[in-house]
Amino acid sequence: MAGRPGGGAKGLDAAAKAWQAAASVLDPEVPCVTIADLGILRSVEIESGVAVAKVTPTYSGCPAVLAIELSVEAALRGAGFDARVERVISPAWTTDWITAEGREKLRAFGIAPPEKAANSVRALFGETIVHCPKCGSENTSRVSEFGSTACKALYRCNSCREPFDYFKCI
Amino acid sequence: MAAPGIPTADREKLLEFLLRLADDHLILGHRLSEWCGHAPMLEEDLAMPNMALDLIGQARALYAYAAEVEGEGRTEDDFAYLRREREYRNCLLAERPNGDFAHTMLRQLTFAAFMEPMWRAMTASSDATLAGIAAKAVKEVAYHIRHAGEWVVRLGDGTEESARRMKAAAEELAPYVGELFETDEVTEAMAAAGVAPDPASLRQEFDRTIGAVFVEAGLAIPAAPWAQSGGRHGRHGEAMGYLLADLQYMQRTYPGAVW
Ligand SMILES: [Zn+2]
């Protein structure tokens, strides 16, 4: 079974320990959050003595995918496991999988977390209301749809004048 | 693992379909990447490689799946870098040279307006791997429509010079639109198996999307004097060879090079 912390059986303890090791890996491009915060670490299971972590890519072209997979493998080995990482494509990751804690960490870091309900149909020229991560104002404007990494867009707060990154909603 | 609902006899058609789709995305992604360092402003210099990354990432997932479907030990890199020109199955639109910024943005809008309903339908594909790839891509392509659409409006409804360039782009790209919606035994097999929609069925929605943008941009949709075709069967334009020389250079010079 997926090794979220907890449980009493010996196998489960190992799985929980492996989960903890893998879950501590930071996102290389947004290093204020772990891959567990982002919801891209799907499960860690012990299969015949090997810790198998399932990881899902965020964006199709995310150049960090390989780095993340290697870090997870290294973290598991560091915790004393033989390890394997598998890439899972379906079901596709959405920003709705970012945990509440992850969203809070993003905000504290100065990145506006994605607005919820990624699956709602977006009007062609519709604007999303993005809240400023510094002052909370709704009065923000988009500078560029595409930012410093594939997952971010560039915004500016019209109230406190801060420029900030918005974690794009997909 | 491959494609429930696809009898083994149709494996070849599934492979052909995957390569068409993957090649569209790789070649257009490569074109966009050519703008890196040359875009008219910093935001666009970030935007175009970002869109290129989306497209190349989608291509990678499709090539990896194609390799699995083929089952002959080829890898995504073999498909991307080590085929000859006549083996590429991309639509001619994707390989069109960048031209000016108006040209690039209209090419992007055109392709994205075609792919958006395609990916959306494929989120319910009978093929689970394709459904997973589509679920991600459909959201990414929505950004491309919005981004390119806004530029087409801004330029079409901009200065005399920008409007002239956008109009010229519309006329030059018009012959390459029809090929996107071509139907043949491959697309028919995919539609019959519930893998992907018949491209012809997407035309109405495509016309609606493009129509809405063109109205706002003050542009007329030019009548295509003829429809250029051949990419799906490996017959490409002159520009394709130069593109591949650039794209394949590293693997041809240092065979097997890896990161
Ligand atoms: Zn603010």
Short mmCIF file of C-alpha atoms and ligand atoms in Angstrom, two decimals:
data_model
loop_
_atom_site.label_atom_id
_atom_site.label_comp_id
_atom_site.label_asym_id
_atom_site.label_seq_id
_atom_site.Cartn_x
_atom_site.Cartn_y
_atom_site.Cartn_z
CA MET A 1 0.00 0.00 0.00
CA ALA A 2 1.01 3.57 -0.50
CA GLY A 3 3.25 4.53 2.35
CA ARG A 4 1.87 7.63 3.87
CA PRO A 5 3.11 7.93 7.46
CA GLY A 6 1.31 5.81 10.04
CA GLY A 7 0.39 2.17 10.51
CA GLY A 8 2.00 -0.47 12.64
CA ALA A 9 3.12 -3.32 10.43
CA LYS A 10 6.79 -3.59 9.68
CA GLY A 11 6.39 -3.20 5.90
CA LEU A 12 4.30 -0.14 6.48
CA ASP A 13 6.96 1.37 8.70
CA ALA A 14 9.50 0.97 5.92
CA ALA A 15 7.05 2.45 3.43
CA ALA A 16 6.40 5.39 5.76
CA LYS A 17 10.11 5.96 6.15
CA ALA A 18 10.59 5.81 2.39
CA TRP A 19 7.70 8.19 1.84
CA GLN A 20 9.23 10.64 4.27
CA ALA A 21 12.58 10.51 2.48
CA ALA A 22 11.07 11.02 -0.96
CA ALA A 23 8.61 13.64 0.26
CA SER A 24 11.40 15.85 1.54
CA VAL A 25 12.78 16.45 -1.96
CA LEU A 26 12.43 20.10 -2.96
CA ASP A 27 11.23 21.26 -6.34
CA PRO A 28 14.38 22.44 -8.13
CA GLU A 29 12.66 25.40 -9.76
CA VAL A 30 10.44 26.42 -6.85
CA PRO A 31 12.62 25.34 -3.92
CA CYS A 32 10.25 26.66 -1.24
CA VAL A 33 7.99 23.64 -1.68
CA THR A 34 8.57 19.89 -1.60
CA ILE A 35 7.37 17.54 -4.29
CA ALA A 36 4.81 16.24 -1.79
CA ASP A 37 3.49 19.79 -1.31
CA LEU A 38 3.07 20.05 -5.07
CA GLY A 39 1.27 16.72 -5.24
CA ILE A 40 3.66 15.29 -7.82
CA LEU A 41 4.87 12.50 -5.54
CA ARG A 42 2.05 10.02 -6.04
CA SER A 43 3.08 7.09 -3.91
CA VAL A 44 6.02 5.24 -2.43
CA GLU A 45 5.69 1.50 -2.04
CA ILE A 46 8.02 -1.26 -0.99
CA GLU A 47 8.08 -3.97 -3.65
CA SER A 48 10.24 -6.99 -2.84
CA GLY A 49 12.60 -4.87 -0.80
CA VAL A 50 12.82 -2.04 -3.35
CA ALA A 51 11.33 1.39 -2.67
CA VAL A 52 9.30 2.32 -5.75
CA ALA A 53 8.32 5.99 -6.01
CA LYS A 54 5.74 7.15 -8.52
CA VAL A 55 6.16 10.68 -9.75
CA THR A 56 3.98 12.61 -12.18
CA PRO A 57 5.26 15.45 -14.39
CA THR A 58 3.70 18.90 -13.86
CA TYR A 59 3.85 20.49 -17.30
CA SER A 60 4.55 18.49 -20.47
CA GLY A 61 7.77 20.33 -21.11
CA CYS A 62 8.92 20.67 -17.52
CA PRO A 63 12.71 20.44 -17.75
CA ALA A 64 12.87 19.65 -14.04
CA VAL A 65 11.24 16.22 -14.35
CA LEU A 66 14.50 14.35 -14.73
CA ALA A 67 16.19 16.31 -11.95
CA ILE A 68 13.27 15.52 -9.65
CA GLU A 69 13.36 11.82 -10.47
CA LEU A 70 17.10 11.65 -9.81
CA SER A 71 16.71 13.54 -6.53
CA VAL A 72 13.98 11.17 -5.37
CA GLU A 73 16.13 8.18 -6.17
CA ALA A 74 19.09 9.74 -4.34
CA ALA A 75 16.92 10.58 -1.32
CA LEU A 76 15.62 7.02 -1.11
CA ARG A 77 19.11 5.56 -1.40
CA GLY A 78 20.30 8.05 1.24
CA ALA A 79 17.65 6.63 3.56
CA GLY A 80 19.03 3.14 3.01
CA PHE A 81 16.67 1.82 0.35
CA ASP A 82 17.22 0.19 -2.98
CA ALA A 83 15.18 2.52 -5.10
CA ARG A 84 13.36 2.90 -8.39
CA VAL A 85 11.37 5.87 -9.71
CA GLU A 86 8.49 5.47 -12.12
CA ARG A 87 6.90 8.23 -14.17
CA VAL A 88 3.10 8.21 -14.17
CA ILE A 89 1.28 10.15 -16.89
CA SER A 90 -2.34 9.25 -16.24
CA PRO A 91 -4.27 10.71 -14.50
CA ALA A 92 -2.66 14.01 -15.34
CA TRP A 93 -1.44 16.27 -12.56
CA THR A 94 -3.35 19.49 -12.04
CA THR A 95 -2.56 22.47 -9.85
CA ASP A 96 -5.55 21.45 -7.71
CA TRP A 97 -3.29 18.74 -6.28
CA ILE A 98 -1.06 21.30 -4.58
CA THR A 99 -1.72 20.89 -0.86
CA ALA A 100 -3.06 23.67 1.36
CA GLU A 101 0.33 23.74 3.05
CA GLY A 102 2.05 23.98 -0.32
CA ARG A 103 -0.14 26.90 -1.34
CA GLU A 104 0.67 28.69 1.91
CA LYS A 105 4.41 28.12 1.39
CA LEU A 106 4.19 29.51 -2.14
CA ARG A 107 2.38 32.61 -0.91
CA ALA A 108 4.93 33.16 1.88
CA PHE A 109 7.69 32.86 -0.73
CA GLY A 110 6.08 35.62 -2.80
CA ILE A 111 4.52 33.40 -5.49
CA ALA A 112 0.77 33.68 -5.91
CA PRO A 113 -0.62 30.12 -5.73
CA PRO A 114 -2.83 28.98 -8.61
CA GLU A 115 -6.46 29.96 -8.34
CA LYS A 116 -8.59 26.84 -7.79
CA ALA A 117 -10.82 24.95 -10.25
CA ALA A 118 -8.30 24.37 -13.00
CA ASN A 119 -10.83 22.40 -14.96
CA SER A 120 -13.34 25.16 -15.49
CA VAL A 121 -13.59 26.21 -19.10
CA ARG A 122 -11.60 29.35 -19.61
CA ALA A 123 -13.08 32.01 -21.81
CA LEU A 124 -10.78 32.77 -24.70
CA PHE A 125 -9.91 36.23 -23.49
CA GLY A 126 -11.15 35.77 -19.95
CA GLU A 127 -9.04 37.05 -17.10
CA THR A 128 -8.44 35.18 -13.88
CA ILE A 129 -8.40 37.23 -10.70
CA VAL A 130 -5.00 36.73 -9.12
CA HIS A 131 -4.42 37.91 -5.57
CA CYS A 132 -1.18 39.69 -4.69
CA PRO A 133 0.91 37.37 -2.45
CA LYS A 134 2.24 40.39 -0.50
CA CYS A 135 -0.85 42.45 0.31
CA GLY A 136 -3.70 40.24 -0.85
CA SER A 137 -5.09 42.85 -3.23
CA GLU A 138 -7.26 41.72 -6.12
CA ASN A 139 -6.11 44.72 -8.09
CA THR A 140 -3.33 43.04 -10.06
CA SER A 141 -2.46 42.91 -13.72
CA ARG A 142 -0.72 40.39 -15.87
CA VAL A 143 2.60 41.48 -17.33
CA SER A 144 3.27 38.28 -19.25
CA GLU A 145 1.51 34.96 -19.70
CA PHE A 146 4.88 33.25 -19.54
CA GLY A 147 7.44 33.75 -16.80
CA SER A 148 10.86 32.56 -15.71
CA THR A 149 9.83 28.90 -15.70
CA ALA A 150 7.17 26.92 -17.54
CA CYS A 151 4.90 26.94 -14.50
CA LYS A 152 4.84 30.67 -13.81
CA ALA A 153 3.32 33.84 -15.24
CA LEU A 154 4.43 37.38 -14.48
CA TYR A 155 2.10 39.75 -12.60
CA ARG A 156 2.21 43.16 -10.98
CA CYS A 157 0.21 44.41 -7.99
CA ASN A 158 -1.47 47.74 -8.67
CA SER A 159 -2.03 48.37 -4.94
CA CYS A 160 1.40 47.76 -3.38
CA ARG A 161 3.25 47.95 -6.72
CA GLU A 162 5.11 44.67 -6.19
CA PRO A 163 5.89 42.54 -9.21
CA PHE A 164 5.33 38.84 -8.51
CA ASP A 165 5.17 35.36 -10.03
CA TYR A 166 1.86 33.57 -10.40
CA PHE A 167 1.93 29.78 -10.35
CA LYS A 168 -0.15 29.05 -13.44
CA CYS A 169 -3.32 27.13 -13.08
CA ILE A 170 -3.53 24.01 -15.22
CA MET B 1 -0.21 -1.79 -22.21
CA ALA B 2 -0.75 -0.25 -25.60
CA ALA B 3 -4.08 0.98 -26.80
CA PRO B 4 -6.95 -1.17 -25.67
CA GLY B 5 -9.50 -1.20 -28.47
CA ILE B 6 -6.83 -1.28 -31.15
CA PRO B 7 -6.52 -4.67 -32.79
CA THR B 8 -2.92 -5.65 -33.43
CA ALA B 9 -3.43 -5.25 -37.17
CA ASP B 10 -4.00 -1.53 -36.58
CA ARG B 11 -0.88 -1.08 -34.52
CA GLU B 12 0.83 0.28 -37.62
CA LYS B 13 -1.88 2.89 -38.04
CA LEU B 14 -1.67 3.90 -34.39
CA LEU B 15 2.08 4.31 -34.80
CA GLU B 16 1.56 6.43 -37.91
CA PHE B 17 -0.98 8.58 -36.08
CA LEU B 18 1.33 9.06 -33.09
CA LEU B 19 4.21 10.09 -35.34
CA ARG B 20 2.09 12.65 -37.18
CA LEU B 21 1.05 14.20 -33.91
CA ALA B 22 4.52 14.02 -32.38
CA ASP B 23 6.19 15.44 -35.50
CA ASP B 24 3.76 18.38 -35.61
CA HIS B 25 4.74 19.27 -32.07
CA LEU B 26 8.47 18.69 -32.42
CA ILE B 27 8.82 20.67 -35.63
CA LEU B 28 6.66 23.59 -34.51
CA GLY B 29 8.43 23.55 -31.13
CA HIS B 30 11.76 23.73 -32.93
CA ARG B 31 10.55 26.67 -35.00
CA LEU B 32 9.49 28.54 -31.87
CA SER B 33 12.81 27.82 -30.20
CA GLU B 34 14.52 29.65 -33.09
CA TRP B 35 13.10 32.87 -31.63
CA CYS B 36 15.01 32.45 -28.39
CA GLY B 37 17.23 35.52 -28.06
CA HIS B 38 15.61 37.22 -31.07
CA ALA B 39 12.11 38.12 -29.86
CA PRO B 40 11.03 41.77 -30.02
CA MET B 41 10.85 42.12 -26.22
CA LEU B 42 11.91 40.27 -23.10
CA GLU B 43 8.44 38.93 -22.27
CA GLU B 44 8.19 37.38 -25.71
CA ASP B 45 11.70 36.05 -25.44
CA LEU B 46 10.44 34.10 -22.41
CA ALA B 47 7.08 33.25 -23.91
CA MET B 48 8.28 31.60 -27.09
CA PRO B 49 10.76 29.17 -25.54
CA ASN B 50 8.08 28.40 -22.94
CA MET B 51 5.61 27.47 -25.65
CA ALA B 52 8.38 25.55 -27.43
CA LEU B 53 8.96 23.59 -24.21
CA ASP B 54 5.28 22.71 -24.01
CA LEU B 55 5.29 21.47 -27.59
CA ILE B 56 8.56 19.55 -27.32
CA GLY B 57 7.43 18.05 -24.02
CA GLN B 58 4.22 16.87 -25.66
CA ALA B 59 6.27 15.49 -28.55
CA ARG B 60 8.53 13.59 -26.14
CA ALA B 61 5.60 11.90 -24.46
CA LEU B 62 4.18 10.93 -27.86
CA TYR B 63 7.51 9.63 -29.21
CA ALA B 64 8.07 7.59 -26.06
CA TYR B 65 4.64 6.04 -26.53
CA ALA B 66 5.28 5.52 -30.25
CA ALA B 67 8.46 3.64 -29.35
CA GLU B 68 6.47 1.43 -27.00
CA VAL B 69 3.78 0.78 -29.62
CA GLU B 70 6.37 -0.03 -32.26
CA GLY B 71 8.17 -2.35 -29.85
CA GLU B 72 11.38 -2.57 -31.85
CA GLY B 73 13.72 -0.96 -29.39
CA ARG B 74 13.74 2.53 -30.88
CA THR B 75 13.70 5.40 -28.39
CA GLU B 76 12.13 8.87 -28.42
CA ASP B 77 15.51 10.25 -29.52
CA ASP B 78 15.69 7.87 -32.49
CA PHE B 79 12.35 9.20 -33.69
CA ALA B 80 13.18 12.83 -33.07
CA TYR B 81 16.73 12.93 -34.39
CA LEU B 82 17.52 9.98 -36.58
CA ARG B 83 14.91 9.81 -39.29
CA ARG B 84 15.20 11.14 -42.81
CA GLU B 85 13.15 14.02 -44.11
CA ARG B 86 10.69 11.79 -45.95
CA GLU B 87 9.97 9.89 -42.72
CA TYR B 88 8.68 12.98 -40.89
CA ARG B 89 4.90 13.19 -40.92
CA ASN B 90 4.30 16.74 -39.70
CA CYS B 91 1.81 19.08 -41.35
CA LEU B 92 3.39 21.68 -43.62
CA LEU B 93 2.09 24.51 -41.41
CA ALA B 94 4.45 23.43 -38.60
CA GLU B 95 7.57 23.68 -40.74
CA ARG B 96 6.76 27.07 -42.30
CA PRO B 97 9.64 29.48 -41.60
CA ASN B 98 9.07 31.94 -38.76
CA GLY B 99 8.89 35.01 -40.99
CA ASP B 100 8.10 38.10 -38.95
CA PHE B 101 6.44 38.15 -35.53
CA ALA B 102 2.96 38.46 -37.06
CA HIS B 103 3.63 35.37 -39.10
CA THR B 104 4.81 33.34 -36.12
CA MET B 105 1.86 34.37 -33.95
CA LEU B 106 -0.70 33.54 -36.61
CA ARG B 107 0.94 30.17 -37.29
CA GLN B 108 0.75 29.47 -33.55
CA LEU B 109 -2.87 30.51 -33.27
CA THR B 110 -3.79 28.39 -36.28
CA PHE B 111 -2.14 25.27 -34.92
CA ALA B 112 -3.42 25.80 -31.38
CA ALA B 113 -6.99 26.41 -32.58
CA PHE B 114 -6.78 23.06 -34.36
CA MET B 115 -5.19 21.17 -31.46
CA GLU B 116 -7.41 22.50 -28.67
CA PRO B 117 -10.56 20.60 -29.72
CA MET B 118 -8.36 17.66 -30.77
CA TRP B 119 -6.76 17.34 -27.33
CA ARG B 120 -10.08 17.97 -25.62
CA ALA B 121 -11.68 15.07 -27.47
CA MET B 122 -8.64 12.91 -26.77
CA THR B 123 -8.96 13.39 -23.01
CA ALA B 124 -11.72 10.77 -23.42
CA SER B 125 -9.63 8.59 -25.73
CA SER B 126 -10.04 4.82 -25.54
CA ASP B 127 -6.24 4.79 -25.29
CA ALA B 128 -5.34 5.54 -21.66
CA THR B 129 -1.83 6.79 -22.42
CA LEU B 130 -3.10 9.27 -24.99
CA ALA B 131 -5.86 10.37 -22.64
CA GLY B 132 -3.23 11.16 -20.01
CA ILE B 133 -1.06 13.14 -22.44
CA ALA B 134 -4.13 14.99 -23.71
CA ALA B 135 -5.34 15.91 -20.22
CA LYS B 136 -2.21 17.96 -19.69
CA ALA B 137 -1.82 19.26 -23.23
CA VAL B 138 -5.37 20.59 -23.47
CA LYS B 139 -4.66 23.06 -20.69
CA GLU B 140 -1.32 24.08 -22.15
CA VAL B 141 -2.72 24.70 -25.60
CA ALA B 142 -5.40 26.96 -24.09
CA TYR B 143 -2.57 29.29 -23.05
CA HIS B 144 -1.17 29.24 -26.58
CA ILE B 145 -4.52 30.20 -28.09
CA ARG B 146 -4.89 33.05 -25.65
CA HIS B 147 -1.34 34.29 -26.08
CA ALA B 148 -1.19 34.10 -29.86
CA GLY B 149 -4.79 35.28 -30.17
CA GLU B 150 -4.05 38.42 -28.22
CA TRP B 151 -1.11 39.21 -30.49
CA VAL B 152 -3.12 38.64 -33.64
CA VAL B 153 -5.68 41.12 -32.34
CA ARG B 154 -3.06 43.63 -31.21
CA LEU B 155 -1.22 43.54 -34.53
CA GLY B 156 -4.25 43.21 -36.79
CA ASP B 157 -5.97 46.10 -35.02
CA GLY B 158 -2.72 48.03 -34.46
CA THR B 159 -0.78 50.39 -36.67
CA GLU B 160 -1.01 50.51 -40.43
CA GLU B 161 2.29 48.64 -40.62
CA SER B 162 1.33 45.90 -38.13
CA ALA B 163 -2.05 45.41 -39.83
CA ARG B 164 -0.33 45.11 -43.21
CA ARG B 165 2.01 42.44 -41.85
CA MET B 166 -0.78 40.47 -40.18
CA LYS B 167 -2.81 40.55 -43.37
CA ALA B 168 0.21 39.33 -45.33
CA ALA B 169 0.70 36.50 -42.82
CA ALA B 170 -2.96 35.48 -43.13
CA GLU B 171 -2.66 35.31 -46.91
CA GLU B 172 0.58 33.39 -46.86
CA LEU B 173 -0.57 30.78 -44.32
CA ALA B 174 -4.05 30.26 -45.78
CA PRO B 175 -3.00 27.42 -48.14
CA TYR B 176 -1.64 25.41 -45.19
CA VAL B 177 -4.85 25.28 -43.15
CA GLY B 178 -6.71 22.63 -45.13
CA GLU B 179 -4.11 19.91 -44.58
CA LEU B 180 -4.84 19.90 -40.84
CA PHE B 181 -8.33 18.53 -41.44
CA GLU B 182 -7.44 15.84 -43.97
CA THR B 183 -8.98 12.43 -43.44
CA ASP B 184 -7.46 9.16 -44.60
CA GLU B 185 -7.30 5.50 -43.57
CA VAL B 186 -5.18 6.38 -40.52
CA THR B 187 -7.53 9.03 -39.11
CA GLU B 188 -10.53 6.83 -39.95
CA ALA B 189 -9.05 3.91 -38.02
CA MET B 190 -8.34 6.16 -35.02
CA ALA B 191 -11.85 7.59 -35.05
CA ALA B 192 -13.42 4.15 -35.38
CA ALA B 193 -11.43 2.85 -32.40
CA GLY B 194 -12.27 5.91 -30.29
CA VAL B 195 -8.59 6.86 -30.06
CA ALA B 196 -8.88 10.32 -31.62
CA PRO B 197 -11.56 12.35 -33.37
CA ASP B 198 -11.88 12.62 -37.12
CA PRO B 199 -9.92 15.82 -37.89
CA ALA B 200 -12.62 16.96 -40.32
CA SER B 201 -15.08 17.06 -37.41
CA LEU B 202 -12.98 19.77 -35.73
CA ARG B 203 -13.26 22.23 -38.60
CA GLN B 204 -16.37 24.04 -37.37
CA GLU B 205 -14.94 24.76 -33.97
CA PHE B 206 -11.64 25.82 -35.53
CA ASP B 207 -13.45 28.25 -37.80
CA ARG B 208 -15.35 29.67 -34.83
CA THR B 209 -12.16 30.27 -32.83
CA ILE B 210 -10.26 31.84 -35.73
CA GLY B 211 -13.35 33.79 -36.79
CA ALA B 212 -13.76 35.34 -33.35
CA VAL B 213 -10.12 36.45 -33.25
CA PHE B 214 -10.15 37.77 -36.81
CA VAL B 215 -13.29 39.83 -36.19
CA GLU B 216 -11.68 41.47 -33.19
CA ALA B 217 -8.47 41.97 -35.14
CA GLY B 218 -10.33 43.58 -38.02
CA LEU B 219 -9.00 40.94 -40.39
CA ALA B 220 -10.78 39.18 -43.21
CA ILE B 221 -10.24 35.44 -43.52
CA PRO B 222 -8.53 35.06 -46.88
CA ALA B 223 -9.88 32.49 -49.28
CA ALA B 224 -7.17 29.91 -49.85
CA PRO B 225 -6.46 29.74 -53.58
CA TRP B 226 -5.45 26.09 -53.16
CA ALA B 227 -4.72 23.73 -50.29
CA GLN B 228 -1.13 22.64 -49.96
CA SER B 229 -0.73 19.04 -48.89
CA GLY B 230 1.82 16.24 -48.57
CA GLY B 231 3.34 16.53 -45.10
CA ARG B 232 1.40 13.56 -43.73
CA HIS B 233 3.10 11.42 -46.38
CA GLY B 234 6.57 12.83 -45.94
CA ARG B 235 6.51 15.34 -48.80
CA HIS B 236 7.83 18.54 -47.29
CA GLY B 237 8.71 22.03 -48.42
CA GLU B 238 12.18 23.33 -49.10
CA ALA B 239 12.51 24.79 -45.60
CA MET B 240 12.25 21.38 -43.94
CA GLY B 241 15.71 20.15 -44.91
CA TYR B 242 17.37 23.20 -43.38
CA LEU B 243 15.30 22.81 -40.23
CA LEU B 244 16.34 19.17 -39.86
CA ALA B 245 19.99 20.00 -40.48
CA ASP B 246 19.82 22.28 -37.47
CA LEU B 247 17.65 19.97 -35.35
CA GLN B 248 19.70 16.83 -36.02
CA TYR B 249 23.16 18.38 -36.05
CA MET B 250 24.26 17.23 -32.61
CA GLN B 251 23.11 13.62 -32.95
CA ARG B 252 24.53 13.30 -36.45
CA THR B 253 27.87 14.77 -35.41
CA TYR B 254 28.17 12.96 -32.07
CA PRO B 255 26.05 9.83 -32.50
CA GLY B 256 24.52 8.66 -29.23
CA ALA B 257 25.39 11.85 -27.34
CA VAL B 258 23.44 12.12 -24.08
CA TRP B 259 23.12 14.76 -21.38
ZN ZN C 1 0.13 43.91 -3.45
#
